[in-house]
PDB file of C-alpha atoms in Angstrom:
ATOM      1  CA  MET A   1      70.233  67.164  96.880  1.00  0.00           C
ATOM      2  CA  LYS A   2      72.184  69.755  94.874  1.00  0.00           C
ATOM      3  CA  SER A   3      71.867  72.318  97.661  1.00  0.00           C
ATOM      4  CA  LEU A   4      73.097  69.771 100.208  1.00  0.00           C
ATOM      5  CA  LEU A   5      76.081  68.938  97.993  1.00  0.00           C
ATOM      6  CA  ARG A   6      76.783  72.640  97.447  1.00  0.00           C
ATOM      7  CA  ALA A   7      76.638  73.317 101.207  1.00  0.00           C
ATOM      8  CA  PHE A   8      78.982  70.399 101.854  1.00  0.00           C
ATOM      9  CA  CYS A   9      81.458  71.668  99.230  1.00  0.00           C
ATOM     10  CA  ILE A  10      81.390  75.173 100.715  1.00  0.00           C
ATOM     11  CA  PHE A  11      81.949  73.722 104.188  1.00  0.00           C
ATOM     12  CA  CYS A  12      84.909  71.645 102.972  1.00  0.00           C
ATOM     13  CA  LEU A  13      86.419  74.596 101.126  1.00  0.00           C
ATOM     14  CA  GLY A  14      86.108  76.761 104.235  1.00  0.00           C
ATOM     15  CA  ALA A  15      87.732  74.061 106.357  1.00  0.00           C
ATOM     16  CA  ILE A  16      90.616  73.701 103.899  1.00  0.00           C
ATOM     17  CA  LEU A  17      91.201  77.447 103.706  1.00  0.00           C
ATOM     18  CA  SER A  18      91.188  77.820 107.488  1.00  0.00           C
ATOM     19  CA  ILE A  19      93.944  75.266 108.013  1.00  0.00           C
ATOM     20  CA  GLN A  20      97.286  76.929 108.550  1.00  0.00           C
ATOM     21  CA  PRO A  21     100.203  74.736 107.534  1.00  0.00           C
ATOM     22  CA  VAL A  22     103.154  74.289 109.828  1.00  0.00           C
ATOM     23  CA  LEU A  23     105.949  76.194 108.125  1.00  0.00           C
ATOM     24  CA  SER A  24     109.639  76.355 108.803  1.00  0.00           C
ATOM     25  CA  CYS A  25     109.566  80.114 108.446  1.00  0.00           C
ATOM     26  CA  ASP A  26     107.148  81.225 111.119  1.00  0.00           C
ATOM     27  CA  VAL A  27     106.244  84.885 110.952  1.00  0.00           C
ATOM     28  CA  SER A  28     105.485  86.589 114.220  1.00  0.00           C
ATOM     29  CA  ASP A  29     105.021  90.184 115.232  1.00  0.00           C
ATOM     30  CA  ASP A  30     106.978  92.254 117.710  1.00  0.00           C
ATOM     31  CA  THR A  31     104.739  91.363 120.648  1.00  0.00           C
ATOM     32  CA  ASP A  32     105.855  87.744 120.260  1.00  0.00           C
ATOM     33  CA  PHE A  33     109.625  88.241 120.559  1.00  0.00           C
ATOM     34  CA  PRO A  34     109.910  86.225 123.799  1.00  0.00           C
ATOM     35  CA  ARG A  35     107.847  83.432 122.223  1.00  0.00           C
ATOM     36  CA  ALA A  36     109.899  83.529 119.018  1.00  0.00           C
ATOM     37  CA  ALA A  37     113.183  83.358 120.956  1.00  0.00           C
ATOM     38  CA  ALA A  38     111.928  80.448 123.060  1.00  0.00           C
ATOM     39  CA  LEU A  39     110.622  78.664 119.961  1.00  0.00           C
ATOM     40  CA  ALA A  40     113.941  79.148 118.150  1.00  0.00           C
ATOM     41  CA  LYS A  41     115.766  77.612 121.087  1.00  0.00           C
ATOM     42  CA  SER A  42     113.388  74.680 121.546  1.00  0.00           C
ATOM     43  CA  THR A  43     113.247  73.844 117.821  1.00  0.00           C
ATOM     44  CA  LYS A  44     116.962  74.563 117.258  1.00  0.00           C
ATOM     45  CA  ARG A  45     116.234  76.957 114.399  1.00  0.00           C
ATOM     46  CA  PRO A  46     117.870  80.312 113.691  1.00  0.00           C
ATOM     47  CA  LEU A  47     115.828  83.442 114.391  1.00  0.00           C
ATOM     48  CA  LEU A  48     115.716  86.479 112.129  1.00  0.00           C
ATOM     49  CA  LEU A  49     115.035  89.750 113.939  1.00  0.00           C
ATOM     50  CA  ALA A  50     113.792  92.137 111.265  1.00  0.00           C
ATOM     51  CA  PHE A  51     114.057  95.749 112.422  1.00  0.00           C
ATOM     52  CA  ILE A  52     111.778  97.573 109.983  1.00  0.00           C
ATOM     53  CA  GLY A  53     110.101 100.939 109.634  1.00  0.00           C
ATOM     54  CA  THR A  54     107.603 100.261 106.876  1.00  0.00           C
ATOM     55  CA  ASP A  55     105.769 103.571 107.179  1.00  0.00           C
ATOM     56  CA  TRP A  56     108.870 105.733 106.681  1.00  0.00           C
ATOM     57  CA  SER A  57     111.708 103.605 105.239  1.00  0.00           C
ATOM     58  CA  ILE A  58     111.395 102.734 101.544  1.00  0.00           C
ATOM     59  CA  SER A  59     113.873  99.866 101.890  1.00  0.00           C
ATOM     60  CA  SER A  60     111.933  98.455 104.857  1.00  0.00           C
ATOM     61  CA  LEU A  61     108.725  98.611 102.859  1.00  0.00           C
ATOM     62  CA  LYS A  62     110.392  96.873  99.905  1.00  0.00           C
ATOM     63  CA  LEU A  63     111.804  94.121 102.135  1.00  0.00           C
ATOM     64  CA  ASP A  64     108.423  93.571 103.752  1.00  0.00           C
ATOM     65  CA  ARG A  65     106.483  93.504 100.467  1.00  0.00           C
ATOM     66  CA  GLU A  66     109.019  91.754  98.243  1.00  0.00           C
ATOM     67  CA  VAL A  67     110.148  89.133 100.741  1.00  0.00           C
ATOM     68  CA  PHE A  68     108.316  88.777 104.052  1.00  0.00           C
ATOM     69  CA  ASP A  69     104.805  89.103 102.599  1.00  0.00           C
ATOM     70  CA  GLN A  70     105.424  86.522  99.869  1.00  0.00           C
ATOM     71  CA  ALA A  71     104.063  82.988 100.227  1.00  0.00           C
ATOM     72  CA  GLU A  72     107.259  81.653  98.652  1.00  0.00           C
ATOM     73  CA  PHE A  73     109.221  83.021 101.625  1.00  0.00           C
ATOM     74  CA  ALA A  74     107.369  80.651 103.937  1.00  0.00           C
ATOM     75  CA  ASP A  75     108.239  77.612 101.761  1.00  0.00           C
ATOM     76  CA  ASN A  76     109.478  75.102 104.302  1.00  0.00           C
ATOM     77  CA  SER A  77     111.458  73.128 101.734  1.00  0.00           C
ATOM     78  CA  LYS A  78     113.944  75.991 101.305  1.00  0.00           C
ATOM     79  CA  TYR A  79     114.083  77.960 104.549  1.00  0.00           C
ATOM     80  CA  ASN A  80     114.388  76.626 108.069  1.00  0.00           C
ATOM     81  CA  PHE A  81     114.266  79.607 110.415  1.00  0.00           C
ATOM     82  CA  LEU A  82     111.897  81.802 112.375  1.00  0.00           C
ATOM     83  CA  LEU A  83     111.114  85.442 111.609  1.00  0.00           C
ATOM     84  CA  CYS A  84     110.236  88.092 114.160  1.00  0.00           C
ATOM     85  CA  LYS A  85     109.329  91.506 112.736  1.00  0.00           C
ATOM     86  CA  LEU A  86     110.156  94.406 115.026  1.00  0.00           C
ATOM     87  CA  HIS A  87     108.232  97.431 113.792  1.00  0.00           C
ATOM     88  CA  PHE A  88     109.404 101.004 114.294  1.00  0.00           C
ATOM     89  CA  TYR A  89     106.356 102.947 113.176  1.00  0.00           C
ATOM     90  CA  GLN A  90     106.235 106.721 113.059  1.00  0.00           C
ATOM     91  CA  THR A  91     102.564 107.077 112.146  1.00  0.00           C
ATOM     92  CA  GLN A  92     100.916 104.214 114.036  1.00  0.00           C
ATOM     93  CA  GLU A  93     100.256 104.036 117.743  1.00  0.00           C
ATOM     94  CA  ARG A  94     102.084 101.298 119.642  1.00  0.00           C
ATOM     95  CA  SER A  95     101.882 100.306 123.263  1.00  0.00           C
ATOM     96  CA  PRO A  96     104.647 101.697 125.481  1.00  0.00           C
ATOM     97  CA  GLU A  97     105.749  98.131 126.286  1.00  0.00           C
ATOM     98  CA  ILE A  98     106.234  97.261 122.614  1.00  0.00           C
ATOM     99  CA  ILE A  99     108.048 100.524 121.906  1.00  0.00           C
ATOM    100  CA  ARG A 100     110.379  99.885 124.860  1.00  0.00           C
ATOM    101  CA  GLN A 101     110.953  96.248 123.876  1.00  0.00           C
ATOM    102  CA  ASN A 102     111.834  97.169 120.293  1.00  0.00           C
ATOM    103  CA  GLU A 103     114.092 100.035 121.351  1.00  0.00           C
ATOM    104  CA  ASP A 104     115.868  97.777 123.854  1.00  0.00           C
ATOM    105  CA  LEU A 105     116.448  95.146 121.162  1.00  0.00           C
ATOM    106  CA  ALA A 106     117.681  97.783 118.702  1.00  0.00           C
ATOM    107  CA  THR A 107     120.120  99.031 121.348  1.00  0.00           C
ATOM    108  CA  LYS A 108     121.246  95.519 122.270  1.00  0.00           C
ATOM    109  CA  TYR A 109     122.002  94.666 118.633  1.00  0.00           C
ATOM    110  CA  LYS A 110     123.319  98.163 117.789  1.00  0.00           C
ATOM    111  CA  VAL A 111     120.863  98.710 114.947  1.00  0.00           C
ATOM    112  CA  GLN A 112     121.541 101.979 113.143  1.00  0.00           C
ATOM    113  CA  ASP A 113     120.053 101.435 109.673  1.00  0.00           C
ATOM    114  CA  PHE A 114     116.623 100.309 108.540  1.00  0.00           C
ATOM    115  CA  PRO A 115     115.937  97.674 107.595  1.00  0.00           C
ATOM    116  CA  THR A 116     118.385  95.548 109.535  1.00  0.00           C
ATOM    117  CA  VAL A 117     117.880  91.817 109.828  1.00  0.00           C
ATOM    118  CA  VAL A 118     119.914  90.299 112.648  1.00  0.00           C
ATOM    119  CA  VAL A 119     120.365  86.550 112.236  1.00  0.00           C
ATOM    120  CA  LEU A 120     120.586  84.742 115.571  1.00  0.00           C
ATOM    121  CA  SER A 121     121.625  81.170 116.263  1.00  0.00           C
ATOM    122  CA  PRO A 122     119.048  79.043 118.092  1.00  0.00           C
ATOM    123  CA  ASP A 123     120.785  79.897 121.373  1.00  0.00           C
ATOM    124  CA  GLY A 124     120.517  83.651 120.694  1.00  0.00           C
ATOM    125  CA  ARG A 125     124.071  84.355 119.489  1.00  0.00           C
ATOM    126  CA  GLU A 126     124.345  86.807 116.585  1.00  0.00           C
ATOM    127  CA  ILE A 127     125.691  85.027 113.494  1.00  0.00           C
ATOM    128  CA  GLY A 128     125.114  87.650 110.815  1.00  0.00           C
ATOM    129  CA  ARG A 129     123.302  90.719 109.516  1.00  0.00           C
ATOM    130  CA  LEU A 130     121.470  91.613 106.362  1.00  0.00           C
ATOM    131  CA  GLY A 131     119.674  94.610 104.965  1.00  0.00           C
ATOM    132  CA  TYR A 132     117.416  95.001 101.969  1.00  0.00           C
ATOM    133  CA  ILE A 133     118.633  92.808  99.118  1.00  0.00           C
ATOM    134  CA  PRO A 134     117.157  93.407  95.647  1.00  0.00           C
ATOM    135  CA  GLY A 135     115.920  90.273  93.938  1.00  0.00           C
ATOM    136  CA  GLY A 136     113.014  89.248  96.121  1.00  0.00           C
ATOM    137  CA  VAL A 137     112.595  86.008  98.019  1.00  0.00           C
ATOM    138  CA  LYS A 138     115.231  83.987  96.159  1.00  0.00           C
ATOM    139  CA  ALA A 139     118.014  86.516  96.677  1.00  0.00           C
ATOM    140  CA  PHE A 140     117.122  87.196 100.307  1.00  0.00           C
ATOM    141  CA  GLY A 141     116.597  83.513 101.136  1.00  0.00           C
ATOM    142  CA  ALA A 142     119.947  82.618  99.573  1.00  0.00           C
ATOM    143  CA  ALA A 143     121.658  85.333 101.632  1.00  0.00           C
ATOM    144  CA  VAL A 144     120.050  84.082 104.864  1.00  0.00           C
ATOM    145  CA  ASN A 145     120.965  80.481 104.065  1.00  0.00           C
ATOM    146  CA  ALA A 146     124.565  81.570 103.347  1.00  0.00           C
ATOM    147  CA  VAL A 147     124.798  83.292 106.750  1.00  0.00           C
ATOM    148  CA  ILE A 148     123.427  80.184 108.473  1.00  0.00           C
ATOM    149  CA  ALA A 149     125.754  77.866 106.516  1.00  0.00           C
ATOM    150  CA  ARG A 150     128.817  79.969 107.428  1.00  0.00           C
ATOM    151  CA  SER A 151     127.909  79.756 111.098  1.00  0.00           C
ATOM    152  CA  ASN A 152     127.638  75.957 110.918  1.00  0.00           C
ATOM    153  CA  GLN A 153     131.199  75.517 109.613  1.00  0.00           C
TER     154      GLN A 153
END
């Protein structure tokens, strides 16, 4: 009986851990830019395009670790936007399609510094830009929310 109960508990724990909550800050990777843009439009949420070079830019690495990788950043009670990370690696292999896509987006949005976070309205219009902001999730989230609030005035 104890082994049956233990097996049931392990099964339930595994099921709970495998459930991914629906969050207001959805994190996608560069291969999903078209999906992220379509999702932003259909859900009427702003889209953050994060142009980062985490293997060569210290500020990009800090932004990724201190903000994007934090569970608090995905807290849907505070942030209502989508995130699309656009990686510019120097040491990792990327497909030619992804490299071209990211370069085209960087050209379109005139990205010159890394990291650059371009904040887009749900319809794809640029409403603001951010870089690395010291202070972690709270400082960065407040800055994003301020950009979004200004665009809604």
